[in-house]
Tab-separated table of C-alpha atoms in Angstrom:
chain	number	residue	atom	x	y	z
A	1	UNK	CA	128.271	80.010	120.444
A	2	UNK	CA	125.548	77.384	120.874
A	3	UNK	CA	124.719	76.097	124.324
A	4	UNK	CA	123.629	72.546	123.775
A	5	UNK	CA	124.579	70.746	126.954
A	6	UNK	CA	122.187	72.545	129.294
A	7	UNK	CA	120.305	69.792	131.173
A	8	UNK	CA	117.503	72.233	131.880
A	9	UNK	CA	116.768	73.825	128.522
A	10	UNK	CA	115.246	77.256	128.182
A	11	UNK	CA	111.554	77.194	127.462
A	12	UNK	CA	109.262	79.473	125.542
A	13	UNK	CA	106.645	79.993	128.236
A	14	UNK	CA	104.530	82.473	126.307
A	15	UNK	CA	104.691	83.728	122.759
A	16	UNK	CA	102.571	85.831	120.446
A	17	UNK	CA	102.687	87.800	117.246
A	18	UNK	CA	100.711	90.278	115.215
A	19	UNK	CA	100.395	90.266	111.433
A	20	UNK	CA	97.804	91.744	109.053
A	21	UNK	CA	95.666	88.658	109.789
A	22	UNK	CA	95.670	89.337	113.551
A	23	UNK	CA	97.341	87.291	116.297
A	24	UNK	CA	99.208	84.013	115.939
A	25	UNK	CA	96.026	81.907	115.953
A	26	UNK	CA	94.277	83.990	113.303
A	27	UNK	CA	97.455	84.069	111.232
A	28	UNK	CA	97.837	80.293	111.388
A	29	UNK	CA	94.212	79.825	110.336
A	30	UNK	CA	94.644	82.170	107.372
A	31	UNK	CA	97.867	80.449	106.283
A	32	UNK	CA	96.220	77.034	106.504
A	33	UNK	CA	93.498	78.387	104.205
A	34	UNK	CA	96.227	79.552	101.809
A	35	UNK	CA	95.320	83.223	102.142
A	36	UNK	CA	97.733	85.932	101.151
A	37	UNK	CA	98.059	89.085	103.253
A	38	UNK	CA	100.194	90.788	100.616
A	39	UNK	CA	98.408	93.318	98.449
A	40	UNK	CA	99.626	95.613	95.669
A	41	UNK	CA	100.484	98.925	97.381
A	42	UNK	CA	102.333	101.966	96.003
A	43	UNK	CA	105.964	101.580	97.025
A	44	UNK	CA	106.024	105.087	98.467
A	45	UNK	CA	102.752	104.644	100.357
A	46	UNK	CA	100.692	107.796	100.313
A	47	UNK	CA	103.413	109.353	98.141
A	48	UNK	CA	102.608	106.867	95.344
A	49	UNK	CA	104.958	104.971	93.050
A	50	UNK	CA	105.035	101.499	91.481
A	51	UNK	CA	102.734	98.877	92.958
A	52	UNK	CA	104.600	96.296	95.019
A	53	UNK	CA	103.407	93.509	97.352
A	54	UNK	CA	103.130	94.785	100.920
A	55	UNK	CA	101.247	93.313	103.877
A	56	UNK	CA	100.227	96.171	106.148
A	57	UNK	CA	98.276	96.003	109.385
A	58	UNK	CA	94.608	96.810	108.699
A	59	UNK	CA	94.003	100.542	108.386
A	60	UNK	CA	97.695	101.414	108.377
A	61	UNK	CA	99.028	103.595	105.572
A	62	UNK	CA	102.726	103.870	105.023
A	63	UNK	CA	102.951	107.529	105.730
A	64	UNK	CA	106.245	108.754	107.084
A	65	UNK	CA	104.881	112.230	107.732
A	66	UNK	CA	102.667	110.912	110.558
A	67	UNK	CA	103.669	109.769	114.031
A	68	UNK	CA	104.046	106.002	114.481
A	69	UNK	CA	100.819	104.277	113.517
A	70	UNK	CA	101.985	100.997	115.040
A	71	UNK	CA	101.998	102.009	118.709
A	72	UNK	CA	98.413	100.763	119.297
A	73	UNK	CA	99.246	97.453	117.612
A	74	UNK	CA	102.190	96.934	119.968
A	75	UNK	CA	99.945	97.668	122.946
A	76	UNK	CA	97.406	95.113	121.726
A	77	UNK	CA	100.118	92.513	121.171
A	78	UNK	CA	101.635	93.020	124.611
A	79	UNK	CA	98.416	93.763	126.528
A	80	UNK	CA	98.961	91.092	129.171
A	81	UNK	CA	102.544	92.207	129.762
A	82	UNK	CA	101.912	95.941	130.235
A	83	UNK	CA	103.196	97.189	133.573
A	84	UNK	CA	106.301	97.567	135.724
A	85	UNK	CA	106.935	93.815	136.083
A	86	UNK	CA	109.172	93.949	132.992
A	87	UNK	CA	112.349	95.912	132.476
A	88	UNK	CA	113.759	95.005	135.887
A	89	UNK	CA	117.110	93.398	136.667
A	90	UNK	CA	115.571	89.956	137.077
A	91	UNK	CA	113.044	90.383	134.269
A	92	UNK	CA	114.851	92.242	131.484
A	93	UNK	CA	113.486	93.017	128.039
A	94	UNK	CA	115.420	92.317	124.843
A	95	UNK	CA	114.232	94.498	121.962
A	96	UNK	CA	115.073	93.579	118.389
A	97	UNK	CA	114.264	95.116	115.028
A	98	UNK	CA	116.052	95.685	111.766
A	99	UNK	CA	114.454	99.048	111.096
A	100	UNK	CA	113.183	100.464	114.391
A	101	UNK	CA	111.873	103.907	113.374
A	102	UNK	CA	114.201	104.532	110.454
A	103	UNK	CA	111.343	105.984	108.427
A	104	UNK	CA	111.179	108.810	110.950
A	105	UNK	CA	114.866	109.521	110.533
A	106	UNK	CA	114.205	109.817	106.820
A	107	UNK	CA	111.169	112.002	107.474
A	108	UNK	CA	113.200	114.284	109.730
A	109	UNK	CA	115.888	114.543	107.077
A	110	UNK	CA	113.296	115.688	104.574
A	111	UNK	CA	111.063	117.871	106.718
A	112	UNK	CA	113.191	118.902	109.729
A	113	UNK	CA	110.035	118.322	111.769
A	114	UNK	CA	111.337	117.579	115.268
A	115	UNK	CA	108.377	115.371	116.168
A	116	UNK	CA	110.177	112.592	114.281
A	117	UNK	CA	113.344	112.723	116.367
A	118	UNK	CA	111.910	110.619	119.210
A	119	UNK	CA	111.501	107.677	116.849
A	120	UNK	CA	114.453	108.267	114.533
A	121	UNK	CA	117.028	106.243	116.448
A	122	UNK	CA	116.861	102.661	117.774
A	123	UNK	CA	117.254	103.868	121.362
A	124	UNK	CA	114.691	106.666	121.013
A	125	UNK	CA	112.175	104.362	119.403
A	126	UNK	CA	112.599	101.590	121.987
A	127	UNK	CA	112.654	103.967	124.954
A	128	UNK	CA	109.381	105.509	123.759
A	129	UNK	CA	107.830	102.064	123.360
A	130	UNK	CA	108.903	100.747	126.768
A	131	UNK	CA	107.542	103.897	128.461
A	132	UNK	CA	104.231	103.410	126.635
A	133	UNK	CA	104.154	99.836	127.982
A	134	UNK	CA	105.092	100.865	131.520
A	135	UNK	CA	108.355	98.909	131.562
A	136	UNK	CA	111.519	99.727	133.512
A	137	UNK	CA	114.905	100.684	132.197
A	138	UNK	CA	116.563	97.275	132.230
A	139	UNK	CA	116.455	96.535	128.541
A	140	UNK	CA	118.875	95.753	125.745
A	141	UNK	CA	118.642	96.411	122.033
A	142	UNK	CA	119.872	94.015	119.341
A	143	UNK	CA	119.868	94.369	115.601
A	144	UNK	CA	121.447	92.340	112.833
A	145	UNK	CA	119.327	92.713	109.714
A	146	UNK	CA	116.879	89.835	109.212
A	147	UNK	CA	118.286	87.612	111.965
A	148	UNK	CA	117.694	90.315	114.600
A	149	UNK	CA	114.975	88.410	116.456
A	150	UNK	CA	117.110	85.274	116.606
A	151	UNK	CA	119.956	87.337	118.015
A	152	UNK	CA	117.669	88.608	120.786
A	153	UNK	CA	116.444	85.071	121.512
A	154	UNK	CA	120.005	83.740	121.793
A	155	UNK	CA	121.123	86.494	124.158
A	156	UNK	CA	117.983	86.326	126.294
A	157	UNK	CA	118.357	82.535	126.546
A	158	UNK	CA	121.930	82.871	127.720
A	159	UNK	CA	121.056	85.455	130.347
A	160	UNK	CA	118.305	83.227	131.738
A	161	UNK	CA	120.402	80.070	131.399
A	162	UNK	CA	123.236	81.682	133.361
A	163	UNK	CA	120.836	82.564	136.173
A	164	UNK	CA	121.303	86.288	135.629
A	165	UNK	CA	117.561	86.739	135.188
A	166	UNK	CA	114.505	84.804	136.316
A	167	UNK	CA	112.881	85.222	132.935
A	168	UNK	CA	113.336	87.393	129.895
A	169	UNK	CA	110.981	89.050	127.458
A	170	UNK	CA	112.078	89.256	123.835
A	171	UNK	CA	110.154	91.833	121.807
A	172	UNK	CA	110.575	92.357	118.094
A	173	UNK	CA	108.914	94.750	115.674
A	174	UNK	CA	109.323	95.876	112.076
A	175	UNK	CA	106.801	98.085	110.350
A	176	UNK	CA	107.189	99.078	106.734
A	177	UNK	CA	108.085	102.656	105.898
A	178	UNK	CA	108.545	104.216	102.451
A	179	UNK	CA	112.267	104.360	103.187
A	180	UNK	CA	112.413	100.585	103.635
A	181	UNK	CA	110.120	99.626	100.746
A	182	UNK	CA	111.915	102.110	98.498
A	183	UNK	CA	115.272	100.566	99.339
A	184	UNK	CA	114.194	97.018	98.492
A	185	UNK	CA	112.466	98.301	95.360
A	186	UNK	CA	115.677	99.980	94.221
A	187	UNK	CA	117.426	96.614	94.601
A	188	UNK	CA	114.706	95.227	92.267
A	189	UNK	CA	114.003	92.292	94.556
A	190	UNK	CA	110.752	94.003	95.634
A	191	UNK	CA	108.993	94.300	92.305
A	192	UNK	CA	105.529	93.935	90.780
A	193	UNK	CA	105.347	90.139	91.286
A	194	UNK	CA	104.068	88.358	94.351
A	195	UNK	CA	106.705	86.186	96.023
A	196	UNK	CA	106.720	82.439	95.437
A	197	UNK	CA	109.266	81.040	97.902
A	198	UNK	CA	111.272	78.002	96.725
A	199	UNK	CA	109.433	77.973	93.374
A	200	UNK	CA	111.627	77.318	90.367
A	201	UNK	CA	110.653	80.192	88.091
A	202	UNK	CA	112.411	82.731	85.895
A	203	UNK	CA	112.115	85.815	88.069
A	204	UNK	CA	112.347	86.188	91.823
A	205	UNK	CA	110.528	88.666	94.019
A	206	UNK	CA	109.822	89.307	97.649
A	207	UNK	CA	107.036	91.014	99.563
A	208	UNK	CA	107.397	93.037	102.735
A	209	UNK	CA	105.134	92.816	105.744
A	210	UNK	CA	104.354	94.521	109.025
A	211	UNK	CA	105.071	92.208	111.919
A	212	UNK	CA	105.798	92.147	115.620
A	213	UNK	CA	106.121	89.395	118.177
A	214	UNK	CA	107.216	88.546	121.695
A	215	UNK	CA	108.407	85.541	123.657
A	216	UNK	CA	108.797	84.985	127.376
A	217	UNK	CA	111.787	82.737	128.068
A	218	UNK	CA	112.135	80.794	131.323
A	219	UNK	CA	114.330	78.094	132.730
A	220	UNK	CA	111.719	76.414	134.894
A	221	UNK	CA	108.073	75.563	134.461
A	222	UNK	CA	106.071	74.685	131.389
A	223	UNK	CA	106.754	75.736	127.838
A	224	UNK	CA	108.172	74.667	124.515
A	225	UNK	CA	111.781	73.535	124.990
A	226	UNK	CA	114.491	75.227	122.963
A	227	UNK	CA	116.812	72.312	122.176
A	228	UNK	CA	119.482	74.469	120.557
A	229	UNK	CA	120.178	77.742	118.780
A	230	UNK	CA	122.990	78.975	116.615
A	231	UNK	CA	124.103	82.034	114.683
A	232	UNK	CA	126.631	82.002	111.875
A	233	UNK	CA	128.031	84.683	109.606
A	234	UNK	CA	129.708	83.755	106.345
A	235	UNK	CA	131.736	86.983	106.193
A	236	UNK	CA	131.717	86.466	102.438
A	237	UNK	CA	130.012	89.544	101.032
A	238	UNK	CA	128.053	92.403	102.518
A	239	UNK	CA	124.839	91.553	100.751
A	240	UNK	CA	125.130	88.155	99.038
A	241	UNK	CA	125.424	84.596	100.325
A	242	UNK	CA	128.477	82.621	99.340
A	243	UNK	CA	127.397	80.923	96.120
A	244	UNK	CA	127.896	77.308	97.241
A	245	UNK	CA	125.261	77.731	99.968
A	246	UNK	CA	127.586	76.271	102.596
A	247	UNK	CA	126.673	79.052	105.031
A	248	UNK	CA	123.314	77.312	105.521
A	249	UNK	CA	125.118	74.079	106.362
A	250	UNK	CA	127.635	75.773	108.666
A	251	UNK	CA	124.879	77.348	110.736
A	252	UNK	CA	123.249	73.973	111.318
A	253	UNK	CA	126.449	72.013	111.997
A	254	UNK	CA	126.574	72.666	115.774
A	255	UNK	CA	122.931	71.587	116.068
A	256	UNK	CA	123.260	68.304	114.196
A	257	UNK	CA	124.054	66.170	117.245
A	258	UNK	CA	120.874	67.469	118.859
A	259	UNK	CA	118.722	66.567	115.842
A	260	UNK	CA	119.666	62.870	115.974
A	261	UNK	CA	116.578	60.769	116.481
A	262	UNK	CA	114.240	63.716	116.047
A	263	UNK	CA	111.476	63.771	113.483
A	264	UNK	CA	111.763	67.321	112.214
A	265	UNK	CA	109.831	69.687	110.060
A	266	UNK	CA	111.554	72.838	108.896
A	267	UNK	CA	110.239	76.378	108.806
A	268	UNK	CA	112.660	78.013	106.402
A	269	UNK	CA	113.465	81.595	105.535
A	270	UNK	CA	112.178	81.542	101.915
A	271	UNK	CA	111.680	85.163	100.928
A	272	UNK	CA	111.077	84.509	97.231
A	273	UNK	CA	114.471	85.482	95.836
A	274	UNK	CA	115.802	82.803	93.506
A	275	UNK	CA	119.441	82.348	94.502
A	276	UNK	CA	118.959	82.238	98.263
A	277	UNK	CA	115.795	80.135	97.979
A	278	UNK	CA	117.523	77.565	95.801
A	279	UNK	CA	120.529	77.398	98.128
A	280	UNK	CA	118.385	77.058	101.234
A	281	UNK	CA	116.075	74.349	99.909
A	282	UNK	CA	118.980	72.417	98.371
A	283	UNK	CA	121.014	72.432	101.566
A	284	UNK	CA	117.988	71.585	103.727
A	285	UNK	CA	117.166	68.683	101.393
A	286	UNK	CA	120.725	67.391	101.749
A	287	UNK	CA	120.786	67.672	105.524
A	288	UNK	CA	117.196	66.697	106.342
A	289	UNK	CA	115.956	64.731	103.304
A	290	UNK	CA	112.829	63.452	105.029
A	291	UNK	CA	111.841	66.777	106.617
A	292	UNK	CA	109.229	68.936	104.896
A	293	UNK	CA	110.385	72.509	104.325
A	294	UNK	CA	107.805	75.276	104.468
A	295	UNK	CA	107.902	79.077	104.442
A	296	UNK	CA	105.221	81.706	104.912
A	297	UNK	CA	106.632	84.896	103.446
A	298	UNK	CA	104.637	84.314	100.244
A	299	UNK	CA	101.618	85.317	102.320
A	300	UNK	CA	102.903	87.511	105.152
A	301	UNK	CA	105.731	89.138	103.270
A	302	UNK	CA	109.147	89.421	104.829
A	303	UNK	CA	108.849	90.949	108.285
A	304	UNK	CA	112.600	91.590	108.159
A	305	UNK	CA	114.392	91.522	111.509
A	306	UNK	CA	111.240	90.308	113.202
A	307	UNK	CA	110.597	87.316	110.955
A	308	UNK	CA	112.368	84.798	113.184
A	309	UNK	CA	110.082	85.428	116.157
A	310	UNK	CA	106.888	86.196	114.208
A	311	UNK	CA	107.257	82.856	112.433
A	312	UNK	CA	108.258	81.045	115.653
A	313	UNK	CA	104.977	82.217	117.218
A	314	UNK	CA	103.069	80.851	114.223
A	315	UNK	CA	105.050	77.592	114.357
A	316	UNK	CA	104.077	77.155	118.023
A	317	UNK	CA	100.407	77.696	117.120
A	318	UNK	CA	100.846	75.130	114.332
A	319	UNK	CA	102.234	72.596	116.827
A	320	UNK	CA	99.262	73.209	119.118
A	321	UNK	CA	96.854	72.785	116.206
A	322	UNK	CA	98.681	69.735	114.817
A	323	UNK	CA	98.729	71.228	111.335
A	324	UNK	CA	101.438	73.211	109.547
A	325	UNK	CA	100.722	75.607	106.670
A	326	UNK	CA	102.356	74.926	103.327
A	327	UNK	CA	104.417	77.390	101.319
A	328	UNK	CA	101.629	79.831	100.522
A	329	UNK	CA	102.038	81.631	97.199
A	330	UNK	CA	104.154	78.900	95.591
A	331	UNK	CA	103.279	76.092	93.235
A	332	UNK	CA	105.147	73.365	91.381
A	333	UNK	CA	107.866	73.136	90.274
A	334	UNK	CA	109.740	73.732	93.517
A	335	UNK	CA	113.529	73.768	93.607
A	336	UNK	CA	113.635	70.520	95.582
A	337	UNK	CA	111.145	67.795	96.519
A	338	UNK	CA	111.333	68.578	100.260
A	339	UNK	CA	109.358	71.813	99.774
A	340	UNK	CA	105.855	71.428	101.251
A	341	UNK	CA	103.502	73.349	99.007
A	342	UNK	CA	100.373	72.244	100.866
A	343	UNK	CA	99.495	72.122	104.590
A	344	UNK	CA	100.457	68.932	106.409
A	345	UNK	CA	99.836	67.221	109.727
A	346	UNK	CA	102.732	67.742	112.125
A	347	UNK	CA	101.548	65.160	114.671
A	348	UNK	CA	104.093	62.600	113.471
A	349	UNK	CA	106.937	65.068	114.151
A	350	UNK	CA	108.456	65.938	117.493
A	351	UNK	CA	110.499	69.051	116.698
A	352	UNK	CA	110.674	72.023	114.366
A	353	UNK	CA	113.745	73.765	113.050
A	354	UNK	CA	113.158	77.487	112.486
A	355	UNK	CA	115.781	79.041	110.227
A	356	UNK	CA	116.394	82.606	109.054
A	357	UNK	CA	119.078	84.340	107.075
A	358	UNK	CA	120.022	87.890	106.288
A	359	UNK	CA	122.047	90.319	104.245
A	360	UNK	CA	125.735	89.724	104.603
A	361	UNK	CA	125.420	85.946	104.838
A	362	UNK	CA	124.108	85.959	108.389
A	363	UNK	CA	122.286	82.770	109.387
A	364	UNK	CA	120.287	81.741	112.412
A	365	UNK	CA	118.602	78.522	113.519
A	366	UNK	CA	116.455	77.520	116.476
A	367	UNK	CA	115.474	73.959	117.274
A	368	UNK	CA	112.230	73.656	119.239
A	369	UNK	CA	110.710	70.499	120.721
A	370	UNK	CA	107.007	69.930	120.172
A	371	UNK	CA	106.248	69.314	123.846
B	1	UNK	CA	143.928	103.578	54.283
B	2	UNK	CA	143.226	103.576	58.016
B	3	UNK	CA	139.545	103.472	58.968
B	4	UNK	CA	138.509	105.311	62.135
B	5	UNK	CA	135.347	104.014	63.665
B	6	UNK	CA	133.256	106.594	65.506
B	7	UNK	CA	132.582	105.646	69.109
B	8	UNK	CA	128.931	104.917	69.822
B	9	UNK	CA	127.622	107.916	71.836
B	10	UNK	CA	125.473	105.681	74.047
B	11	UNK	CA	128.292	103.318	75.060
B	12	UNK	CA	130.569	106.307	75.643
B	13	UNK	CA	127.912	107.908	77.841
B	14	UNK	CA	127.369	104.647	79.754
B	15	UNK	CA	131.077	104.318	80.515
B	16	UNK	CA	131.089	107.834	81.927
B	17	UNK	CA	127.983	107.089	83.994
B	18	UNK	CA	129.626	103.966	85.445
B	19	UNK	CA	132.824	105.761	86.420
B	20	UNK	CA	131.105	108.911	87.719
B	21	UNK	CA	128.189	107.281	89.546
B	22	UNK	CA	130.345	104.683	91.250
B	23	UNK	CA	133.320	107.022	91.726
B	24	UNK	CA	135.667	104.331	90.395
B	25	UNK	CA	139.185	105.209	91.375
B	26	UNK	CA	141.880	104.744	88.748
B	27	UNK	CA	139.457	103.719	86.003
B	28	UNK	CA	139.050	105.899	82.933
B	29	UNK	CA	135.832	105.551	80.924
B	30	UNK	CA	137.742	104.784	77.729
B	31	UNK	CA	139.500	101.868	79.460
B	32	UNK	CA	136.263	99.948	79.953
B	33	UNK	CA	135.818	97.468	77.113
B	34	UNK	CA	132.404	97.198	75.507
B	35	UNK	CA	132.163	93.453	76.177
B	36	UNK	CA	133.854	93.400	79.575
B	37	UNK	CA	131.634	91.809	82.285
B	38	UNK	CA	130.439	94.414	84.772
B	39	UNK	CA	129.252	92.221	87.665
B	40	UNK	CA	131.386	89.643	89.444
B	41	UNK	CA	134.364	89.408	87.099
B	42	UNK	CA	135.677	92.177	84.826
B	43	UNK	CA	134.884	95.454	86.537
B	44	UNK	CA	133.699	93.349	89.501
B	45	UNK	CA	130.809	95.591	90.504
B	46	UNK	CA	128.678	94.338	93.410
B	47	UNK	CA	124.993	94.505	94.204
B	48	UNK	CA	125.199	97.928	95.836
B	49	UNK	CA	126.996	99.262	92.749
B	50	UNK	CA	124.239	97.709	90.659
B	51	UNK	CA	121.625	99.461	92.780
B	52	UNK	CA	123.283	102.849	92.319
B	53	UNK	CA	123.667	102.312	88.594
B	54	UNK	CA	120.104	101.146	88.066
B	55	UNK	CA	118.711	104.183	89.907
B	56	UNK	CA	120.844	106.479	87.729
B	57	UNK	CA	119.972	104.675	84.473
B	58	UNK	CA	116.247	104.637	85.194
B	59	UNK	CA	116.351	108.367	85.848
B	60	UNK	CA	118.498	109.374	82.899
B	61	UNK	CA	116.950	107.156	80.237
B	62	UNK	CA	113.394	106.895	81.581
B	63	UNK	CA	113.493	103.098	81.583
B	64	UNK	CA	112.147	100.590	84.117
B	65	UNK	CA	114.090	97.553	85.224
B	66	UNK	CA	111.565	95.115	86.613
B	67	UNK	CA	113.501	92.586	88.686
B	68	UNK	CA	116.933	91.738	90.008
B	69	UNK	CA	117.269	89.078	87.301
B	70	UNK	CA	116.547	91.702	84.614
B	71	UNK	CA	119.014	93.997	86.332
B	72	UNK	CA	121.747	91.323	86.134
B	73	UNK	CA	120.941	90.736	82.477
B	74	UNK	CA	121.028	94.456	81.687
B	75	UNK	CA	124.338	94.909	83.448
B	76	UNK	CA	126.101	92.031	81.680
B	77	UNK	CA	128.460	94.449	79.875
B	78	UNK	CA	128.450	97.968	78.469
B	79	UNK	CA	127.410	96.617	75.065
B	80	UNK	CA	124.636	94.565	76.677
B	81	UNK	CA	123.502	97.553	78.683
B	82	UNK	CA	123.417	99.745	75.564
B	83	UNK	CA	121.298	97.181	73.733
B	84	UNK	CA	118.956	96.900	76.732
B	85	UNK	CA	118.504	100.671	76.901
B	86	UNK	CA	117.970	101.031	73.131
B	87	UNK	CA	115.151	98.483	73.307
B	88	UNK	CA	113.345	100.340	76.075
B	89	UNK	CA	114.217	104.026	76.076
B	90	UNK	CA	112.480	106.753	74.172
B	91	UNK	CA	114.820	107.785	71.338
B	92	UNK	CA	114.742	111.353	72.595
B	93	UNK	CA	116.554	110.227	75.739
B	94	UNK	CA	119.494	108.689	73.886
B	95	UNK	CA	122.697	110.666	73.284
B	96	UNK	CA	123.515	111.537	69.678
């Protein structure tokens, strides 16, 4: 349930992400230049297969026979938070991912090599990571497909808001494995084409990307104010959205009162699939006709459960810079006129709505004030 | 004089693939009509069924289905699927 009446809203005191471009600042700069991190990569990684658009961290192969190649990247991302100050009762950590180390579970199934077992379950993977980062045992794990990061943000906000913790650290990570890319390829939504979110074309496609991010949430002090958050599940079908797109509207309904008087821009989900992209841009155009809608998965690929926080970190950098990237990878005609294909100044706006959605008709939205 | 039309071996094979691959309970291959919609209405297969079928069809007939839109088009009906496969598969892969 949304918590909208809190007179002392939760703030994002610190936030960062890592993508193939680097940190949030480097990623914003690349997006503003219209650069695409996605490259044609064999769907099975070192095992070969059809070429599909993947955005991997520099130097990282998708090789499920090796131990996690993303541990060093997580240490770089969280360098200033390494140590025993996190994972305590008053400073808990909320881990989210859609895939955790599922590639290792697959690798174990194929090879029976026990080195993969540590990473083959969500708990094993997270426990390994928190030990590497020197954190205590007070952590929680959340996962709900591609709204996983939003789910972690909502729960962490509530814990802090209720005074159960002084601050909370939300950590999210999703790194591509052959198991994951192979699954999306079998669905034919990860195919040879680069994604073009919200573009009205004959064939849809997505890309997949490595991504991780964190946010420190606090009740007091400085930071970007979270004005409201909501989660909604259509319960319509276990993969598809309900065809009228009303799930997008339902997720935003509890936030509408809070948006009154705000000048909003919208960071949408926009993976590059046709049906969901059309529904999202149409509903956003109905609800916020004067708000530009942008999405960055045409460059970064879909970072799956982590996308909500990876893209929030980039949105915060965009607010700081005063300039928001357009929908990289897309060109006219867009489904609706609200789609921002080019970068724009965000100085005339005072809030951003960050929206994500997921398999099974799961939706999430977070409303963030600019100051 | 009554004329018996021979069943097309490819459509017969496709009906068996659909029933066997998806383990459809209470559906016999011969009960599936050639022009019956497969997705949504008719047999009412869903996207996970489509995934399983596409994987099986690509393997058996050596074809490639490039996108989810092409997948939906291919799986319009058994007759549509047969036409799609005939256009793309090597003749040696087709049942006779």
